[in-house]
Coordinates of C-alpha atoms in Angstrom, one line a residue:
M1 CA 18.8 32.4 54.6
K2 CA 15.3 32.5 56.2
K3 CA 14.4 29.3 58.1
E4 CA 11.5 27.4 56.7
W5 CA 10.1 26.5 60.2
L6 CA 10.0 28.3 63.5
I7 CA 10.2 25.4 66.0
E8 CA 9.0 25.3 69.6
S9 CA 9.4 22.2 71.8
R10 CA 6.8 21.3 74.5
H11 CA 6.5 18.4 76.9
S12 CA 3.6 16.8 78.8
R13 CA 3.5 16.6 82.6
T14 CA 4.4 13.0 82.5
Y15 CA 7.5 13.7 80.5
T16 CA 8.5 16.5 82.9
A17 CA 8.0 14.3 85.9
M18 CA 10.2 11.6 84.3
L19 CA 13.0 14.1 83.7
M20 CA 12.9 15.2 87.3
L21 CA 12.8 11.6 88.5
V22 CA 16.1 10.6 86.7
P23 CA 18.5 12.4 89.1
F24 CA 16.7 11.1 92.1
L25 CA 16.9 7.5 90.8
L26 CA 20.6 7.8 90.0
L27 CA 21.4 9.3 93.4
T28 CA 19.4 6.6 95.2
A29 CA 21.1 3.8 93.1
V30 CA 24.5 5.1 94.0
I31 CA 23.7 5.3 97.7
M32 CA 22.0 2.0 97.9
R33 CA 24.1 0.3 95.3
D34 CA 20.9 -1.0 93.7
I35 CA 21.6 -2.4 90.2
L36 CA 17.8 -2.5 89.3
M37 CA 17.3 1.1 90.2
A38 CA 20.5 2.1 88.3
S39 CA 19.2 0.1 85.2
L40 CA 15.8 1.9 85.5
S41 CA 17.7 5.3 85.6
V42 CA 19.6 4.4 82.4
F43 CA 16.4 3.3 80.7
F44 CA 14.7 6.6 81.5
I45 CA 17.8 8.5 80.2
L46 CA 17.8 6.5 77.0
F47 CA 14.1 6.9 76.6
V48 CA 14.3 10.7 76.9
F49 CA 17.4 10.8 74.6
V50 CA 15.7 8.7 71.9
N51 CA 12.5 10.8 72.0
R52 CA 14.4 14.0 71.7
W53 CA 16.6 12.7 68.9
Y54 CA 13.5 11.4 67.0
L55 CA 11.7 14.8 67.2
R56 CA 14.9 16.7 66.3
Y57 CA 15.6 14.4 63.4
V58 CA 12.2 14.2 61.7
T59 CA 11.4 17.9 62.2
S60 CA 14.7 19.0 60.6
R61 CA 13.8 16.9 57.5
L62 CA 10.1 17.8 57.1
T63 CA 9.6 20.4 54.3
I64 CA 6.9 22.0 52.2
P65 CA 8.2 22.4 48.7
Y66 CA 8.1 25.8 47.0
E67 CA 4.9 26.1 45.1
H68 CA 2.5 28.9 44.1
Q69 CA -0.9 27.3 43.9
T70 CA -3.9 29.2 42.6
I71 CA -7.4 27.7 42.6
R72 CA -9.8 29.5 40.3
L73 CA -13.5 29.1 40.8
F74 CA -16.8 30.7 39.9
P75 CA -19.5 31.2 42.6
G76 CA -21.2 27.8 43.3
E77 CA -18.2 25.7 42.3
E78 CA -16.1 23.5 44.6
G79 CA -12.4 22.8 44.7
H80 CA -9.5 21.8 46.9
V81 CA -6.4 23.6 48.2
T82 CA -3.6 21.0 48.5
I83 CA -0.6 21.4 50.8
P84 CA 2.5 19.4 49.8
F85 CA 4.6 17.9 52.7
T86 CA 7.8 16.0 52.1
N87 CA 9.4 13.7 54.7
Q88 CA 13.1 13.5 53.8
S89 CA 14.1 11.5 56.8
R90 CA 14.5 7.7 57.1
L91 CA 11.9 7.5 59.9
P92 CA 8.1 7.9 59.5
V93 CA 6.2 10.9 60.8
I94 CA 3.5 9.5 63.0
N95 CA 1.0 11.0 65.5
G96 CA 1.3 14.4 63.9
T97 CA -1.2 17.0 62.9
W98 CA -1.1 20.0 60.6
G99 CA -3.3 23.0 60.2
C100 CA -3.8 26.2 58.2
H101 CA -5.8 29.4 58.3
L102 CA -7.6 30.7 55.2
Y103 CA -7.6 34.5 55.2
D104 CA -11.0 35.3 53.6
H105 CA -11.6 39.0 54.1
E106 CA -14.5 39.1 51.6
S107 CA -16.2 35.9 52.8
A108 CA -15.7 34.5 49.3
L109 CA -15.9 30.9 50.6
G110 CA -18.8 29.0 52.1
K111 CA -19.2 28.4 55.9
N112 CA -19.8 24.8 56.6
T113 CA -18.2 24.5 60.1
D114 CA -18.1 26.6 63.3
D115 CA -14.7 27.9 62.3
P116 CA -14.5 27.6 58.5
S117 CA -11.3 29.6 58.1
S118 CA -9.2 27.2 60.2
Y119 CA -8.4 23.6 59.5
Q120 CA -6.8 20.9 61.6
K121 CA -5.9 17.5 60.1
S122 CA -3.8 14.4 61.0
L123 CA -0.3 14.2 59.6
S124 CA 1.4 10.8 58.9
I125 CA 4.1 10.4 56.2
P126 CA 6.2 7.4 55.5
P127 CA 10.0 7.9 55.3
G128 CA 11.3 9.4 52.1
T129 CA 7.8 10.2 50.9
S130 CA 5.9 13.2 49.6
R131 CA 2.2 13.6 50.3
R132 CA -0.4 16.2 49.5
F133 CA -3.1 17.0 52.0
S134 CA -6.3 18.8 50.7
V135 CA -8.6 21.4 52.1
P136 CA -12.1 21.5 50.5
V137 CA -13.4 24.9 49.5
Q138 CA -16.7 26.1 48.1
A139 CA -16.9 29.5 46.3
V140 CA -19.8 31.7 47.3
K141 CA -19.0 35.2 45.9
R142 CA -16.3 37.2 44.2
G143 CA -13.0 37.7 46.1
T144 CA -9.6 36.2 46.9
V145 CA -8.5 33.9 49.7
Q146 CA -5.0 33.2 50.9
V147 CA -3.6 30.2 52.8
R148 CA -1.9 31.6 55.9
S149 CA -0.5 30.3 59.3
L150 CA 0.6 26.9 58.2
E151 CA 1.5 24.8 61.2
A152 CA 2.5 21.3 62.0
V153 CA 2.7 19.5 65.4
I154 CA 4.9 16.4 65.5
Y155 CA 4.7 14.0 68.5
D156 CA 7.1 11.4 69.7
P157 CA 5.9 7.8 69.4
F158 CA 4.5 7.8 72.9
R159 CA 3.0 11.3 72.7
L160 CA 4.9 12.5 75.8
S161 CA 6.5 15.4 74.0
F162 CA 5.9 17.3 70.8
V163 CA 7.3 20.0 68.6
K164 CA 5.2 22.8 67.3
M165 CA 6.3 24.1 63.9
Q166 CA 5.2 27.4 62.3
Y167 CA 5.8 27.7 58.6
H168 CA 7.8 30.7 57.3
G169 CA 8.7 29.3 53.9
S170 CA 7.9 30.3 50.3
F171 CA 4.8 28.2 49.7
R172 CA 1.8 30.2 48.6
G173 CA -1.8 29.1 48.1
D174 CA -4.6 31.3 46.7
V175 CA -8.2 30.8 45.9
V176 CA -9.5 33.2 43.3
V177 CA -13.3 33.5 43.0
Y178 CA -14.4 35.2 39.8
P179 CA -17.5 37.4 39.6
D180 CA -20.8 35.6 38.8
P181 CA -21.4 36.4 35.1
A182 CA -24.4 38.6 34.3
A183 CA -25.7 37.9 30.8
L184 CA -25.5 40.7 28.2
S185 CA -27.6 39.6 25.2
Q186 CA -26.6 42.7 23.1
L187 CA -23.0 41.7 22.8
K188 CA -23.6 39.6 19.6
T189 CA -24.2 42.9 17.7
L190 CA -20.8 44.3 18.6
H191 CA -18.6 42.4 16.2
L192 CA -16.7 45.2 14.5
Q193 CA -14.4 43.4 12.1
E194 CA -11.0 44.2 10.6
K195 CA -8.4 42.1 8.9
G196 CA -7.0 39.4 11.2
Q197 CA -6.2 35.7 11.5
H198 CA -9.6 34.1 12.3
V199 CA -11.3 32.3 9.4
Q200 CA -14.8 33.6 8.7
P201 CA -16.8 32.6 5.6
F202 CA -18.4 36.0 5.0
S203 CA -15.4 38.3 5.8
L204 CA -14.3 41.1 3.5
F205 CA -10.7 40.3 4.1
E206 CA -8.5 37.5 2.8
D207 CA -5.2 36.0 3.9
V208 CA -3.0 35.1 0.9
T209 CA -0.9 32.8 3.1
M210 CA -3.9 30.5 3.6
P211 CA -5.0 29.1 0.2
R212 CA -8.3 27.4 0.2
G213 CA -8.4 26.1 -3.4
T214 CA -9.0 27.3 -6.9
R215 CA -11.9 28.4 -9.1
P216 CA -12.4 29.3 -12.8
Y217 CA -10.9 32.6 -13.9
Q218 CA -13.0 35.7 -13.9
S219 CA -12.2 38.9 -15.8
K220 CA -11.8 40.9 -12.5
D221 CA -9.2 38.6 -11.1
P222 CA -5.7 40.0 -10.7
F223 CA -2.9 38.4 -12.7
N224 CA -0.9 37.4 -9.6
R225 CA -3.7 35.2 -8.4
L226 CA -3.6 32.8 -11.4
N227 CA -2.6 29.2 -10.5
W228 CA -0.7 27.9 -13.5
K229 CA -0.3 24.3 -12.2
A230 CA -4.1 24.0 -11.8
T231 CA -4.6 25.7 -15.2
A232 CA -2.3 23.1 -16.9
R233 CA -4.0 20.3 -15.1
T234 CA -7.6 21.3 -16.0
G235 CA -7.0 22.9 -19.3
E236 CA -8.9 26.0 -18.1
I237 CA -7.5 29.1 -16.5
Q238 CA -7.7 28.8 -12.7
T239 CA -7.5 31.5 -9.9
N240 CA -6.4 30.9 -6.4
V241 CA -9.0 31.3 -3.6
Y242 CA -7.8 32.2 -0.1
E243 CA -9.4 32.0 3.3
N244 CA -11.6 34.9 4.5
V245 CA -10.3 36.2 7.8
T246 CA -11.4 38.7 10.4
L247 CA -10.2 40.2 13.7
S248 CA -12.7 41.5 16.2
K249 CA -11.3 43.8 18.9
W250 CA -12.8 45.4 21.9
T251 CA -11.5 48.0 24.4
M252 CA -13.2 47.4 27.8
V253 CA -13.3 50.4 30.1
I254 CA -14.4 50.0 33.7
N255 CA -15.0 53.2 35.7
V256 CA -15.4 52.3 39.3
R257 CA -15.0 55.8 40.7
S258 CA -18.0 56.9 42.8
D259 CA -19.6 60.3 42.8
E260 CA -20.3 60.0 46.5
T261 CA -17.9 61.1 49.2
V262 CA -18.7 58.1 51.4
S263 CA -16.7 55.6 49.3
S264 CA -14.2 55.9 46.5
T265 CA -15.8 53.1 44.5
I266 CA -19.3 52.7 43.1
P267 CA -21.9 50.9 45.3
D268 CA -22.9 48.6 42.5
L269 CA -19.3 47.3 41.9
E270 CA -20.4 43.7 42.0
T271 CA -23.0 44.2 39.3
V272 CA -20.6 46.0 37.1
L273 CA -17.9 43.4 37.5
S274 CA -20.4 40.6 36.8
Q275 CA -21.3 42.3 33.5
A276 CA -17.6 42.7 32.6
C277 CA -17.0 39.1 33.5
F278 CA -19.7 38.0 31.0
A279 CA -18.1 40.2 28.3
V280 CA -14.7 38.7 28.9
R281 CA -16.0 35.1 28.7
Y282 CA -17.9 36.0 25.5
A283 CA -14.8 37.5 24.0
V284 CA -12.8 34.4 24.7
R285 CA -15.5 32.1 23.3
H286 CA -15.7 34.1 20.1
Q287 CA -12.0 34.7 19.7
I288 CA -12.3 38.5 20.1
R289 CA -9.2 40.3 21.0
F290 CA -9.5 42.8 23.8
D291 CA -7.7 45.1 26.2
L292 CA -8.8 46.4 29.5
Y293 CA -8.7 49.6 31.4
V294 CA -9.8 50.1 35.1
N295 CA -9.4 53.5 36.8
V296 CA -7.9 52.2 40.1
R297 CA -4.6 53.4 41.4
I298 CA -1.8 50.9 41.3
P299 CA 1.8 51.3 42.7
G300 CA 4.2 52.8 40.3
S301 CA 1.6 54.2 37.9
D302 CA -0.6 57.2 37.7
N303 CA -2.6 56.0 34.8
G304 CA -4.7 53.2 36.3
L305 CA -4.7 49.5 35.7
Y306 CA -4.2 48.3 32.2
L307 CA -4.2 44.8 30.6
A308 CA -2.6 44.8 27.2
A309 CA -4.6 43.6 24.2
D310 CA -4.6 39.8 23.6
E311 CA -7.0 37.0 23.1
G312 CA -7.5 33.4 24.3
K313 CA -8.2 31.5 27.5
Q314 CA -5.1 32.6 29.4
H315 CA -5.8 36.3 28.6
G316 CA -9.4 35.9 29.8
M317 CA -8.2 34.3 33.0
R318 CA -5.9 37.3 33.7
A319 CA -8.8 39.7 33.2
L320 CA -11.1 37.7 35.5
E321 CA -8.4 37.5 38.1
I322 CA -8.2 41.3 38.0
F323 CA -11.9 41.5 38.6
A324 CA -11.6 39.1 41.6
R325 CA -8.9 41.2 43.2
L326 CA -10.7 44.6 43.0
R327 CA -11.8 45.9 46.3
H328 CA -14.6 48.2 47.6
G329 CA -13.1 51.4 48.8
Q330 CA -10.0 51.0 46.6
L331 CA -8.2 54.3 45.6
T332 CA -9.1 55.5 42.1
I333 CA -7.9 57.9 39.5
S334 CA -9.9 60.5 37.6
E335 CA -12.0 59.6 34.5
D336 CA -10.2 62.4 32.6
R337 CA -6.8 60.8 33.1
L338 CA -8.0 57.3 32.2
L339 CA -9.9 58.4 29.0
Q340 CA -7.1 60.6 27.9
R341 CA -4.7 57.7 28.1
I342 CA -7.1 55.4 26.1
L343 CA -7.8 57.9 23.3
S344 CA -4.7 60.0 23.1
S345 CA -1.7 57.7 23.7
R346 CA -2.5 55.2 20.9
S347 CA -1.3 55.2 17.3
E348 CA -4.9 54.8 16.2
P349 CA -8.2 55.1 18.1
P350 CA -10.0 51.9 19.2
K351 CA -12.7 50.5 16.9
A352 CA -15.1 49.6 19.7
I353 CA -15.3 50.6 23.4
L354 CA -17.4 48.8 25.9
H355 CA -17.9 51.1 28.9
F356 CA -18.9 49.7 32.3
G357 CA -19.7 51.5 35.5
T358 CA -19.9 55.3 36.1
Y359 CA -20.8 57.4 33.1
G360 CA -20.9 61.2 33.1
Y361 CA -19.7 64.4 31.4
M362 CA -16.1 63.2 30.8
E363 CA -17.2 60.1 29.1
R364 CA -19.6 62.0 26.8
F365 CA -16.9 64.5 25.9
Y366 CA -14.2 62.0 25.1
Y367 CA -16.4 59.4 23.4
G368 CA -17.9 62.2 21.3
K369 CA -14.5 63.1 20.0
A370 CA -13.6 59.5 19.4
G371 CA -16.9 59.0 17.5
K372 CA -15.7 61.5 14.9
L373 CA -12.6 59.3 14.3
G374 CA -14.7 56.2 13.7
T375 CA -14.8 54.7 17.3
Q376 CA -18.1 53.1 18.4
A377 CA -18.6 53.5 22.1
I378 CA -21.2 51.4 23.8
L379 CA -22.5 52.0 27.4
I380 CA -23.4 48.9 29.3
P381 CA -25.9 50.1 31.9
S382 CA -25.4 48.5 35.4
E383 CA -29.2 48.6 36.1
G384 CA -29.9 46.4 33.1
G385 CA -31.6 47.1 29.8
D386 CA -30.2 47.5 26.3
A387 CA -26.7 48.8 25.6
D388 CA -26.6 52.4 24.5
V389 CA -24.5 53.3 21.4
L390 CA -22.9 56.6 22.5
A391 CA -20.8 57.4 19.4
T392 CA -20.4 56.1 15.9

């Protein structure tokens, strides 16, 4: 089993001098038969022993419980990463410090100090107590940040010696900064509706498991919709009325492959992801079901990154976290392979495709074929402007 802490003991010069003085005092006390000097020698021995025992005891019972902590922010928001410490001993941890390093490769967090990635704070924990220590963070731009190099330094009560502890346990802390949403005013026109579970007053579809009430019978009403109890109660033939329901569904396609040889990903990746971020938030707010395709290479798959169709806040958070973790220069797959998977490996073609990023011959070819099957493909231009309906 892997140890939680890698421990290294260190001593001050005073402590080292005291250790060297003990044999001399003992030898002098024996030769001179001096009880006072002998007592002083015993005191130093006990002092050293108690200090060592204290450090060994409290450090062996200081733990960081397993936890996978993820802080999710948009640019401009602030939050806190909290590190949980538990003192399982019967003695307090005093005169201690703890620190951590935030690995921020994309500079996603703000820089408020000379060394914003490293933090050093005091550590004092009563016996048998758990405490959480926080690190303030401020999101600046899209990216991910990891908590690394957790360390603790525990001193003896007189600060003559200390133990440096490097954490090697399973605690994990992440800060995920989503893209800054870029408004797309044209999305409100893309509600392609089919039968679903969401109540809509003007839908063409009804759910017979969701009765809304009754109304007077009309000649076009089917026989199985008659409500005989309401008919007997009112003395007039009554027909059941059901809730109107719809389901809007989008397929989001993000092509990050660059035509240039300098980089494998497009130079305006941030703009494209900001647009996709807005579309995801819009879909969550309006209960639109969506799936997501991104043509980046992932381990164990040759077909790119795929997020299965779903809806709701949790689904939206998963999509936004994917956007936060995409990298400039990431390996990509060809547009042909991605689009073939979207349009050829499904039981039925998607109703609406929102295309973000690079657009070229392959997209025109596949979306043209999809348009003949009833798919509406909409290009979201990264340079702004109105969405372009490519196929209907």
